[in-house]
Short mmCIF file of C-alpha atoms in Angstrom, two decimals:
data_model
loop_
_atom_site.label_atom_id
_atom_site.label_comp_id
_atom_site.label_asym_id
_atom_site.label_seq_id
_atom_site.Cartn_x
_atom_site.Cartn_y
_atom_site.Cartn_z
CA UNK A 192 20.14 6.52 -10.22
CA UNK A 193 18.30 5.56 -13.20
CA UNK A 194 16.05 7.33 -15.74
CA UNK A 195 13.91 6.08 -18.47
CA UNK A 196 12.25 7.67 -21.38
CA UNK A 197 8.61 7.91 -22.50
CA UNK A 198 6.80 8.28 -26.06
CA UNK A 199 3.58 9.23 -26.76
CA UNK A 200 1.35 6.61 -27.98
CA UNK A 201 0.35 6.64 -31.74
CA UNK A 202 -2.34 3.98 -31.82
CA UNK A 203 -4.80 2.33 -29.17
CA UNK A 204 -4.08 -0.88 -27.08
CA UNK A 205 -6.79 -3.59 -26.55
CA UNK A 206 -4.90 -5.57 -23.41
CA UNK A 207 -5.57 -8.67 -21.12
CA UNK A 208 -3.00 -8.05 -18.48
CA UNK A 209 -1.98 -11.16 -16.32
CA UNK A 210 1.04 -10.76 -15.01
CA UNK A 211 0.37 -7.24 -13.21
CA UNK A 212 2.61 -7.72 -9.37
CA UNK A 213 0.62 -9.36 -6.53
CA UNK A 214 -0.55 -7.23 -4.25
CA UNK A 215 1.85 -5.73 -1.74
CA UNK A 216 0.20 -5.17 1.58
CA UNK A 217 -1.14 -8.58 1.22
CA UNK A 218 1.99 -10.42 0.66
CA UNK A 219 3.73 -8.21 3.74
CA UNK A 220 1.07 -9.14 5.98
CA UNK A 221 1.09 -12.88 4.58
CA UNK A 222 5.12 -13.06 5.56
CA UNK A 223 4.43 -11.04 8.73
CA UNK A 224 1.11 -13.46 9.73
CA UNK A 225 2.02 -16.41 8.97
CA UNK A 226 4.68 -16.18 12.05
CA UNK A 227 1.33 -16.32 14.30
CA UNK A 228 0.57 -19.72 13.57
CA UNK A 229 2.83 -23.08 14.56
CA UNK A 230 2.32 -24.84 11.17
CA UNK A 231 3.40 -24.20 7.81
CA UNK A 232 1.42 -21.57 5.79
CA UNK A 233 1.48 -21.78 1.91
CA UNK A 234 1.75 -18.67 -0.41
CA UNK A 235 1.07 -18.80 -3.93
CA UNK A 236 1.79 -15.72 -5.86
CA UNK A 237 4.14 -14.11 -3.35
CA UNK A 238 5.30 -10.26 -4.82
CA UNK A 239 8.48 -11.10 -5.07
CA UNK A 240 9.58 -7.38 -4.81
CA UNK A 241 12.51 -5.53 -3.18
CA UNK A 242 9.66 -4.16 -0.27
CA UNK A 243 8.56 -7.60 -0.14
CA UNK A 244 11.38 -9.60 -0.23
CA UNK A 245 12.99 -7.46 2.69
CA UNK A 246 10.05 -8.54 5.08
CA UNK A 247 10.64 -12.13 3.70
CA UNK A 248 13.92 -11.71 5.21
CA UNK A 249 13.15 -10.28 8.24
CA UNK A 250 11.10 -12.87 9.23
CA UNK A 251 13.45 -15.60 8.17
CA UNK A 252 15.45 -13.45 10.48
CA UNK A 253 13.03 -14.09 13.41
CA UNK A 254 13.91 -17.97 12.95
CA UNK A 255 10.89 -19.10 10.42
CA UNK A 256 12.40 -21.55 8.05
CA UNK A 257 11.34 -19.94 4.26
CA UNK A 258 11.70 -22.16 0.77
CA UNK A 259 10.84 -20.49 -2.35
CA UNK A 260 10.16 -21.39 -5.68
CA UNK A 261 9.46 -18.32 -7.96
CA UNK A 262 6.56 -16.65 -6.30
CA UNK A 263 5.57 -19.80 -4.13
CA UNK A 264 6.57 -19.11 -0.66
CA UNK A 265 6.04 -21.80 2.20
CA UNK A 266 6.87 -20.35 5.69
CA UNK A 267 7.28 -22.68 8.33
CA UNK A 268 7.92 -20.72 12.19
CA UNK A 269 9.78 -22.23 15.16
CA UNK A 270 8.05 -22.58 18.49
CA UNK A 271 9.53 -19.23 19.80
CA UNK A 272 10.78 -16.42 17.50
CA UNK A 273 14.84 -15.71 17.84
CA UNK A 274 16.03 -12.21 18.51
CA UNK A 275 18.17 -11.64 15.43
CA UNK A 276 21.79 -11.04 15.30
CA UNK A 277 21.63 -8.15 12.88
CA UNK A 278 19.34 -5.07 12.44
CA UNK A 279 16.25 -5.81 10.46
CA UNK A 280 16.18 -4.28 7.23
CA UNK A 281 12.66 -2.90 6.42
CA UNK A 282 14.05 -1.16 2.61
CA UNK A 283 12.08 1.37 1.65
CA UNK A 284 8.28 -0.05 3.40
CA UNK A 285 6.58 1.69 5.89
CA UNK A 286 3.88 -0.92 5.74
CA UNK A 287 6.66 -3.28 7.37
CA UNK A 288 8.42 -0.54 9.53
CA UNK A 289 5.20 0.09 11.46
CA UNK A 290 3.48 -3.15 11.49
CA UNK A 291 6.35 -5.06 12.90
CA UNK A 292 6.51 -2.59 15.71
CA UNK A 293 3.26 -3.79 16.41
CA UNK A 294 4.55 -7.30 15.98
CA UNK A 295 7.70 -6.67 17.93
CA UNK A 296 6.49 -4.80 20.31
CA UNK A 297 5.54 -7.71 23.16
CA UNK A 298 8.39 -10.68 21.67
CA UNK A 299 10.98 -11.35 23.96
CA UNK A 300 14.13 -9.58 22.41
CA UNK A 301 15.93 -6.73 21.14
CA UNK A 302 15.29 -5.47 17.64
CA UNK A 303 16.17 -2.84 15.61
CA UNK A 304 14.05 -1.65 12.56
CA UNK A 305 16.26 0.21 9.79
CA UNK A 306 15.77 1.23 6.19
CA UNK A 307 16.67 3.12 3.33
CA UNK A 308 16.80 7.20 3.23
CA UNK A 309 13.71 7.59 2.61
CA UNK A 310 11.83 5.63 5.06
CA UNK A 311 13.95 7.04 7.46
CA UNK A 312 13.11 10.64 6.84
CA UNK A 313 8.96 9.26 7.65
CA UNK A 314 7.07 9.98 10.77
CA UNK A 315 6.82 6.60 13.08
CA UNK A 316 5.46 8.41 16.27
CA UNK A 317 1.60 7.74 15.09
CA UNK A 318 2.32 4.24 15.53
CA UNK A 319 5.13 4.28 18.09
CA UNK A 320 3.07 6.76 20.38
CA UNK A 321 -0.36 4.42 21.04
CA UNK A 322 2.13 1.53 21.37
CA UNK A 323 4.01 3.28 23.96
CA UNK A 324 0.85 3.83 25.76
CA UNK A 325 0.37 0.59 25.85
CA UNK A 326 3.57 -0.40 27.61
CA UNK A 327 5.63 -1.15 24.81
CA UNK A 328 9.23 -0.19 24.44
CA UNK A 329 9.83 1.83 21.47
CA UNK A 330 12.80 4.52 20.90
CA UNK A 331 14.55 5.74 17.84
CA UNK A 332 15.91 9.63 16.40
CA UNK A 333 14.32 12.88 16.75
CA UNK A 334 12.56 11.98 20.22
CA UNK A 335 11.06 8.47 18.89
CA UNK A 336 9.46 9.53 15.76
CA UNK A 337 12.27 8.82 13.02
CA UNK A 338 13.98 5.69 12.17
CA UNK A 339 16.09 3.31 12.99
CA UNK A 340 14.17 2.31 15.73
CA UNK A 341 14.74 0.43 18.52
CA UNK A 342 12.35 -2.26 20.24
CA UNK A 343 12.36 -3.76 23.52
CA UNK A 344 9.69 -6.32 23.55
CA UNK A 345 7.95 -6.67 27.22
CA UNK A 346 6.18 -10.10 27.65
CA UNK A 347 2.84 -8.31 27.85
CA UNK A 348 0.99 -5.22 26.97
CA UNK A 349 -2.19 -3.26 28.43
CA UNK A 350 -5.22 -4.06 26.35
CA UNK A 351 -6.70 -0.48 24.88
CA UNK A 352 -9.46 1.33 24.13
CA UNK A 353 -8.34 3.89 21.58
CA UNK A 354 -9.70 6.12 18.97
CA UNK A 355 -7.21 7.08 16.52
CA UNK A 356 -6.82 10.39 15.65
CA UNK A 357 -5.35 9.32 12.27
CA UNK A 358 -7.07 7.07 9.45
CA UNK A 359 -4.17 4.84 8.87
CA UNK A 360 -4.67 1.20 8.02
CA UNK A 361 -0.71 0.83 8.92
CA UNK A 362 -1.52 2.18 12.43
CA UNK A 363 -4.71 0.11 12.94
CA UNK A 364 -2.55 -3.00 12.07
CA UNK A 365 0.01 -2.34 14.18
CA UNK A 366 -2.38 -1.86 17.36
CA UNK A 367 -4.31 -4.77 16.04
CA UNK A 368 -1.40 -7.04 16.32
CA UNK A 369 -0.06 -5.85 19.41
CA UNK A 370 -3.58 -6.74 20.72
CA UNK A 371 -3.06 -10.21 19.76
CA UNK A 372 -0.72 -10.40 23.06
CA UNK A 373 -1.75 -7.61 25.79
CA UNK A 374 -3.58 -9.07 28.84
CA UNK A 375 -7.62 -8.28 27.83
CA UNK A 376 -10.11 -7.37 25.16
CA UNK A 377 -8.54 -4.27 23.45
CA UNK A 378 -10.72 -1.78 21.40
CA UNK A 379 -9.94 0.42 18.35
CA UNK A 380 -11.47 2.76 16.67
CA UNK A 381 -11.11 4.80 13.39
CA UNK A 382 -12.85 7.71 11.94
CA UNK A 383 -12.94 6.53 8.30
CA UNK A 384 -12.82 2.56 7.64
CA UNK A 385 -9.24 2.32 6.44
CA UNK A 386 -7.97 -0.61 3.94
CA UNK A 387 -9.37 -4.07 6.51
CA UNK A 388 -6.88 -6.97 4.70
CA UNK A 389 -5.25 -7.14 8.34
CA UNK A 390 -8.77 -7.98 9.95
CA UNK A 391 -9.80 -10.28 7.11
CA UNK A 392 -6.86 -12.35 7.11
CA UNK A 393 -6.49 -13.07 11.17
CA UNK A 394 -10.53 -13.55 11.08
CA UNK A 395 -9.26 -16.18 8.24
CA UNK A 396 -6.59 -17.49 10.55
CA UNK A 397 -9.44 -17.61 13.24
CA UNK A 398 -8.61 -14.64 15.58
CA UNK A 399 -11.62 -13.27 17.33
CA UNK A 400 -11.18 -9.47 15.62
CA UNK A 401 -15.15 -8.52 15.36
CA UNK A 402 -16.67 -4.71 15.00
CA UNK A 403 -19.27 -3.86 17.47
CA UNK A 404 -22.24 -1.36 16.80
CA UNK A 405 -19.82 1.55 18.27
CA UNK A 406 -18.00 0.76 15.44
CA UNK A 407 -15.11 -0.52 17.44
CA UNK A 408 -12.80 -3.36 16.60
CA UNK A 409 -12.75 -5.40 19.35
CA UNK A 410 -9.74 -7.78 19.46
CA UNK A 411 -9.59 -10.76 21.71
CA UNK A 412 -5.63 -11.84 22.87
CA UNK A 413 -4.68 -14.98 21.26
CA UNK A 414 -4.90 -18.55 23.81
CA UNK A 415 -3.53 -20.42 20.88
CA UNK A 416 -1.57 -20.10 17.63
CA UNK A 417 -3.72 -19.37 14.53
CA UNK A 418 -4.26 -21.50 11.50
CA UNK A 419 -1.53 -21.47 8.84
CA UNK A 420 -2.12 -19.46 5.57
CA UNK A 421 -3.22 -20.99 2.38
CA UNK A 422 -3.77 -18.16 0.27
CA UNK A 423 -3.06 -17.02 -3.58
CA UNK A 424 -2.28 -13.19 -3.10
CA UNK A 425 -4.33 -11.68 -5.55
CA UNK A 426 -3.01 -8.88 -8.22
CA UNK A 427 -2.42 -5.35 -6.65
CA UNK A 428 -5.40 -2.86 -7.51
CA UNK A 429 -3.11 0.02 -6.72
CA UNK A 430 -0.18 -1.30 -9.03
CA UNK A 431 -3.16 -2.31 -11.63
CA UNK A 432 -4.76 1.32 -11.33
CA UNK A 433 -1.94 2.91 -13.13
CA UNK A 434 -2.51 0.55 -16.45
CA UNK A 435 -6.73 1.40 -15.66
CA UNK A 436 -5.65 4.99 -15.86
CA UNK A 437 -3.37 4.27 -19.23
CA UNK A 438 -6.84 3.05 -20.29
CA UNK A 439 -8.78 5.83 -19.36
CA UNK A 440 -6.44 8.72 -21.26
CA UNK A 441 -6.22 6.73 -24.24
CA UNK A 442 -8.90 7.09 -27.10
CA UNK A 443 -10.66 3.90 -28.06
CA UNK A 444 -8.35 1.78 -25.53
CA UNK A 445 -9.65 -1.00 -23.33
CA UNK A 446 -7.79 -2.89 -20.55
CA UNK A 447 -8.79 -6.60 -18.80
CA UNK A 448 -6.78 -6.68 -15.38
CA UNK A 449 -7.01 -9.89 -13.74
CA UNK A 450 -7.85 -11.93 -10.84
CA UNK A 451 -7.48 -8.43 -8.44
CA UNK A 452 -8.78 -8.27 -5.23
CA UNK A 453 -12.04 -6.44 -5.40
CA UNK A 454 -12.28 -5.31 -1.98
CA UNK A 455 -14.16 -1.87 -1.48
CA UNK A 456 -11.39 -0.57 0.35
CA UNK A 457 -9.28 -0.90 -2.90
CA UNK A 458 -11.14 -0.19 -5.33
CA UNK A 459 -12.70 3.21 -4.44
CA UNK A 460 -9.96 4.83 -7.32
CA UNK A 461 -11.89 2.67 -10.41
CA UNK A 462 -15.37 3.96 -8.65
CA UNK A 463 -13.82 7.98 -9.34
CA UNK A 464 -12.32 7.09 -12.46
CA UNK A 465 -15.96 5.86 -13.30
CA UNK A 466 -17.50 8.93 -12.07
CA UNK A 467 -14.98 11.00 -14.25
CA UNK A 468 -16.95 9.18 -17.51
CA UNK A 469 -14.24 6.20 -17.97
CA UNK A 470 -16.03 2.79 -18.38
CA UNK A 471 -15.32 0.39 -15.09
CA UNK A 472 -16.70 -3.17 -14.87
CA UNK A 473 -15.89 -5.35 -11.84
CA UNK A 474 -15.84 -9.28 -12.54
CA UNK A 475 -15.81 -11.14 -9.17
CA UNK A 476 -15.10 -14.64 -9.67
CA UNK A 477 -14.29 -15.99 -5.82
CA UNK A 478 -13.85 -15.03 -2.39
CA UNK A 479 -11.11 -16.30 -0.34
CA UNK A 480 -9.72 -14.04 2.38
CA UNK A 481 -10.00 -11.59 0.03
CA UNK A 482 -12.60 -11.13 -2.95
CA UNK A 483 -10.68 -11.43 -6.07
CA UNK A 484 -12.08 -11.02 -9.71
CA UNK A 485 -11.12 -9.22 -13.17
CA UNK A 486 -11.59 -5.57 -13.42
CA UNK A 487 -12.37 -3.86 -17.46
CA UNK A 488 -11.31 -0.38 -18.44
CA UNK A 489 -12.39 1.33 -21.12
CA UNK A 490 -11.50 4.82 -22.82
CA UNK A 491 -14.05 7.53 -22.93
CA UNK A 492 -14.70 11.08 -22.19
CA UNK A 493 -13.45 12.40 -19.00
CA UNK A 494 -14.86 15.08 -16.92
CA UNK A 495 -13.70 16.90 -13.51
CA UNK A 496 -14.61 15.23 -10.41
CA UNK A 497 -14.34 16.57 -6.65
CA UNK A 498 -12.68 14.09 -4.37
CA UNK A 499 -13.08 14.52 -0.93
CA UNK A 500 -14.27 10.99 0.53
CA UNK A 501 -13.20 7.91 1.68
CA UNK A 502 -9.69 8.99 0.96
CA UNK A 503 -7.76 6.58 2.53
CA UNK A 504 -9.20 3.79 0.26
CA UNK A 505 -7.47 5.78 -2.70
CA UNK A 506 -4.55 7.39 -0.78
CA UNK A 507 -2.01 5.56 -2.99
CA UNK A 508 -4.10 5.72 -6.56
CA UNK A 509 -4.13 9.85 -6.05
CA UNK A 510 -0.92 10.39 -7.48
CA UNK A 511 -2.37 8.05 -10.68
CA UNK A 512 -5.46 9.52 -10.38
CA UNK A 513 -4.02 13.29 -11.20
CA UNK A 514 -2.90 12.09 -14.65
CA UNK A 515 -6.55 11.57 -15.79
CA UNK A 516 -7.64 14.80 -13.95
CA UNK A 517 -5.25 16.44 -15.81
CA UNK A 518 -6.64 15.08 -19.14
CA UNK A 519 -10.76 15.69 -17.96
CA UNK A 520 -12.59 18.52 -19.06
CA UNK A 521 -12.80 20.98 -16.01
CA UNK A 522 -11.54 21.17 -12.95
CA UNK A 523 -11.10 18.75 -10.35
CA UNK A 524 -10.35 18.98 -6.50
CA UNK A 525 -8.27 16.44 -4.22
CA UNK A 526 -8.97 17.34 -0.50
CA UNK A 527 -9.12 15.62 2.98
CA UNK A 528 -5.69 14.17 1.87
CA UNK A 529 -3.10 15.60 4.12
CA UNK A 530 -2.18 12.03 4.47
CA UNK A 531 0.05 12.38 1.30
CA UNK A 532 2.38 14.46 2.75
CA UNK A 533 4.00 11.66 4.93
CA UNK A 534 3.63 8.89 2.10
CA UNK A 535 7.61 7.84 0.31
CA UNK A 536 7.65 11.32 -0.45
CA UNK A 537 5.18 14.31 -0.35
CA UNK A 538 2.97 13.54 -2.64
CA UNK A 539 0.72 16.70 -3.01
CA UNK A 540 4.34 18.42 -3.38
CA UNK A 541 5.97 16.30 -6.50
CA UNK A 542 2.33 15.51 -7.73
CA UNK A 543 1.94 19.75 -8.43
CA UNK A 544 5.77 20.82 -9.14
CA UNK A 545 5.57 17.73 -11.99
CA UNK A 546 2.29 19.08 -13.46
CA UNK A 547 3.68 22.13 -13.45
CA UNK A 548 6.56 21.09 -15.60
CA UNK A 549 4.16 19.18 -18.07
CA UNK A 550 1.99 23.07 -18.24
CA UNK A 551 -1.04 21.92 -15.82
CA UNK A 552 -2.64 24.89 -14.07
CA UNK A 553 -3.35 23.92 -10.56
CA UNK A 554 -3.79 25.61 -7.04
CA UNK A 555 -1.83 23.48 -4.42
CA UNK A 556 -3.58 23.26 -0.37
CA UNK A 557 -1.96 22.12 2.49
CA UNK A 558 -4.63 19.02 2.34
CA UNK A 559 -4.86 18.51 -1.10
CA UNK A 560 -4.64 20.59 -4.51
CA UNK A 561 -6.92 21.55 -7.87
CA UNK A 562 -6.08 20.68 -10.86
CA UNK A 563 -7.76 22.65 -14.44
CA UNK A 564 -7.89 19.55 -17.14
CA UNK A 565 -6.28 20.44 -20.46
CA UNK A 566 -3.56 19.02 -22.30
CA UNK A 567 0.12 17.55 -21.20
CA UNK A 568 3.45 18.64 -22.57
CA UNK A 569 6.41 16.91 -22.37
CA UNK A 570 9.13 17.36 -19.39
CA UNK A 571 11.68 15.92 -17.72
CA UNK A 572 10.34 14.96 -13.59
CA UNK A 573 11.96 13.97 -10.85
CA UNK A 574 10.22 11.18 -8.81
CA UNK A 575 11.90 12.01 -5.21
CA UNK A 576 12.14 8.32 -4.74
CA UNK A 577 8.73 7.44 -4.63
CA UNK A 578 7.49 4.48 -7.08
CA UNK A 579 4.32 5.97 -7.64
CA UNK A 580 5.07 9.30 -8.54
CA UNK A 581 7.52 7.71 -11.47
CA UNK A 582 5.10 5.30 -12.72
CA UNK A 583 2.25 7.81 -12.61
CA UNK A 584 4.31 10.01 -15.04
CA UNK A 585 5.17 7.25 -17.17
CA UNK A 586 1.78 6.91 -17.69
CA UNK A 587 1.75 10.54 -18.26
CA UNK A 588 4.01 9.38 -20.89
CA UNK A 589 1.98 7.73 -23.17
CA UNK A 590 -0.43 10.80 -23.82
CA UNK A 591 2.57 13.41 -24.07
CA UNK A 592 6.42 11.62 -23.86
CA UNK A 593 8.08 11.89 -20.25
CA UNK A 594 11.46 11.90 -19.43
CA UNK A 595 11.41 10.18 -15.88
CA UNK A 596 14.28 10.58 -13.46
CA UNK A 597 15.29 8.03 -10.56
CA UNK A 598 13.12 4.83 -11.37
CA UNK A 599 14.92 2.56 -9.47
CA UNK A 600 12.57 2.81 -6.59
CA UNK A 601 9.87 1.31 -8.87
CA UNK A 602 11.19 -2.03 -8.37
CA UNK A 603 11.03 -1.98 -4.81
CA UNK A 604 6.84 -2.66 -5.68
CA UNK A 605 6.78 -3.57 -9.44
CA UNK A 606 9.67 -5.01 -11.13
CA UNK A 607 7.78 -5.45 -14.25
CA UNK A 608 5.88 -2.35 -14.59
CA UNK A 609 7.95 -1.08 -17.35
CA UNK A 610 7.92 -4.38 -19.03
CA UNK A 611 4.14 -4.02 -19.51
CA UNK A 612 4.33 -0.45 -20.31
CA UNK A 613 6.22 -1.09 -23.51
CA UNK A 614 3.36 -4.13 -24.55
CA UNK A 615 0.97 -1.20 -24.89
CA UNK A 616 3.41 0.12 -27.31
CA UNK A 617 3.46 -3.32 -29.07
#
């Protein structure tokens, strides 16, 4: 277990960043996709991280023949997908974990979904639940709802109407794609439009996945395979939020982050940073898929904000998002975000006992907490495993020092983040 050491800043950074890691759910669902189609799909910009990589495998696992060169991934898939020899390794991802039991969940087979400590200590019955409703063949520890899990696909599952109970993009994806094969029109449902790259990118591939005025997602079963992918995965808004957020804390400092995806269910952590007083500027430059652009950060004064909606488009920025709220004038409230208890670890739990150790007053919730702005001391935190808790406090960093404990699970969704950290320093 490693640790790494932060100093405080002494001057201001002016930054293009360009090499910032390609977004993650997009390169997991291009792997996992790109098994739906019979011809080979192209991937430029592949994240070519340890999350990543692992769902790579897996479906190279499943019998697709993979060739790589740097973060160029072609993926071509066999007629029918092979039941694997060996448990499927999903690392530390519950992205893959849950959307390949939606994958899984009608091939012909046996599988077995593993990973490491940490994913296996997460909840699974919100997806493995609705599938099992469904027909689908689902078991694993602690009555179903912890990992490993087992799958045995059935050749065909009940289309659905359902309204989720939980606003998970994960969930919706996994019901989505277990659509693709049940024997009708299924229906879904959320309360709160989640993150939508899984309905873009079929509707790319030419699925019939359409919303109707009931704001239902109506998904047709598939008659034939979908187009292959030929896609660029654009830069990771989440990953690039933490560098926004360096930004944002620093006097006279200004960021250039690009070609990121720019879709609103993304971005909604640059529209509160804006709201806190930090200068945001979206450049969209083309729309494939996804639409991609540059995004520009600048420093200025920061203010409390209350953040209560559309929470699962920032679900993954909060964390980030505390470190400037910690450094605004006032107070500012995180709530409707129970969510982060289930995340790699629980969130509102290391996000408050780390301020605490850096002297930030704050009232924790079961759904969120309050934090009183002021200033940040040095301390040593613990990240509980979770990659954005340790890169949110190395951010933290560069306003007060941070000593950082157990980084290693950064790499598992950007390698290079601390490479970049120390060009601010430059």
């Amino acid at each position: 277990m490693q640790s790494f050491s932060i100093d405080a800043l002494k001057k201001p950074f002016n930054i293009v960043i360009d090499n910032i890691a390609s977004d993650k759910s997009i390169s997991h669902r291009c792997a996992m996709f790109s098994l739906l189609s019979s011809e080979t799909s192209h991937i430029k910009n592949f994240l070519t991280a340890e999350d990543t990589l692992n769902t790579l495998s897996i479906v190279e696992q499943l019998g697709a023949e993979i060739k790589r060169d740097g973060s160029t991934v072609t993926i071509t898939p066999k007629d029918t997908l092979s039941e694997p020899a060996n448990v499927l390794d999903c690392g530390n991802s519950g992205t893959a974990m849950r959307l390949f039991c939606g994958f899984l969940a009608s091939i012909d087979g046996a599988f077995t979904l593993v990973g490491d400590k940490y994913l296996h200590s997460r909840p699974m019955k919100r997806v493995a639940n609705p599938l099992r409703s469904i027909g689908a063949k689902i078991d694993g520890r602690e009555d179903g709802n912890k990992a490993p899990l087992f799958i045995r696909g059935v050749k065909e599952l009940k289309a659905f109407t359902y309204h989720s109970p939980v606003d998970s993009a994960q969930v919706k994806s996994a019901m989505i794609l277990a659509a693709l094969r049940a024997n009708g029109v299924s229906k879904y449902k959320e309360n709160e439009l989640t993150r939508d790259h899984t309905e873009r990118m079929l509707k790319g591939m030419g699925a019939k996945v359409e919303t109707d005025n009931e704001g239902f997602i109506n998904i047709h079963p598939l008659t034939s395979p979908l187009k292959p992918l030929n896609i660029t995965v654009p830069t990771d808004p989440s990953s690039a939020f933490f560098f926004a957020v360096a930004a944002a804390i620093t006097p006279n400092a200004k960021v250039t982050i690009k070609n990121v995806t720019l879709n609103p269910t993304r971005t909604e952590a640059y529209v509160v940073l804006k709201r806190m007083g930090a200068d945001v500027e979206f450049i969209e430059k083309e729309n494939v898929y996804e639409p991609m652009g540059d995004i520009v950060v600048s420093a200025n004064e920061l203010n409390g904000v209350d953040v209560s909606e559309n929470i699962s488009w920032l679900i993954d920025e909060l964390p980030a998002l505390s470190i400037a709220m910690s450094l605004a004038n006032g107070k500012s409230k995180v709530s409707n975000a129970k969510e982060l208890r289930v995340k790699e670890s629980d969130r509102i739990s290391s996000v408050v006992n780390n301020l605490k150790l850096c002297g930030v007053n704050y009232t924790e919730f079961e759904d969120g907490y309050e934090i009183t702005g002021g200033k940040l001391k040095k301390a040593t935190i613990n990240s509980h495993g979770d990659h954005r808790i340790a890169m949110s406090f190395a951010i933290a960093g560069l306003n007060s020092g941070m000593q950082i404990q157990d980084v290693d699970c950064i790499l598992t969704s950007f390698p290079n983040f601390k490479e970049i950290l120390d060009t601010l320093k430059a």
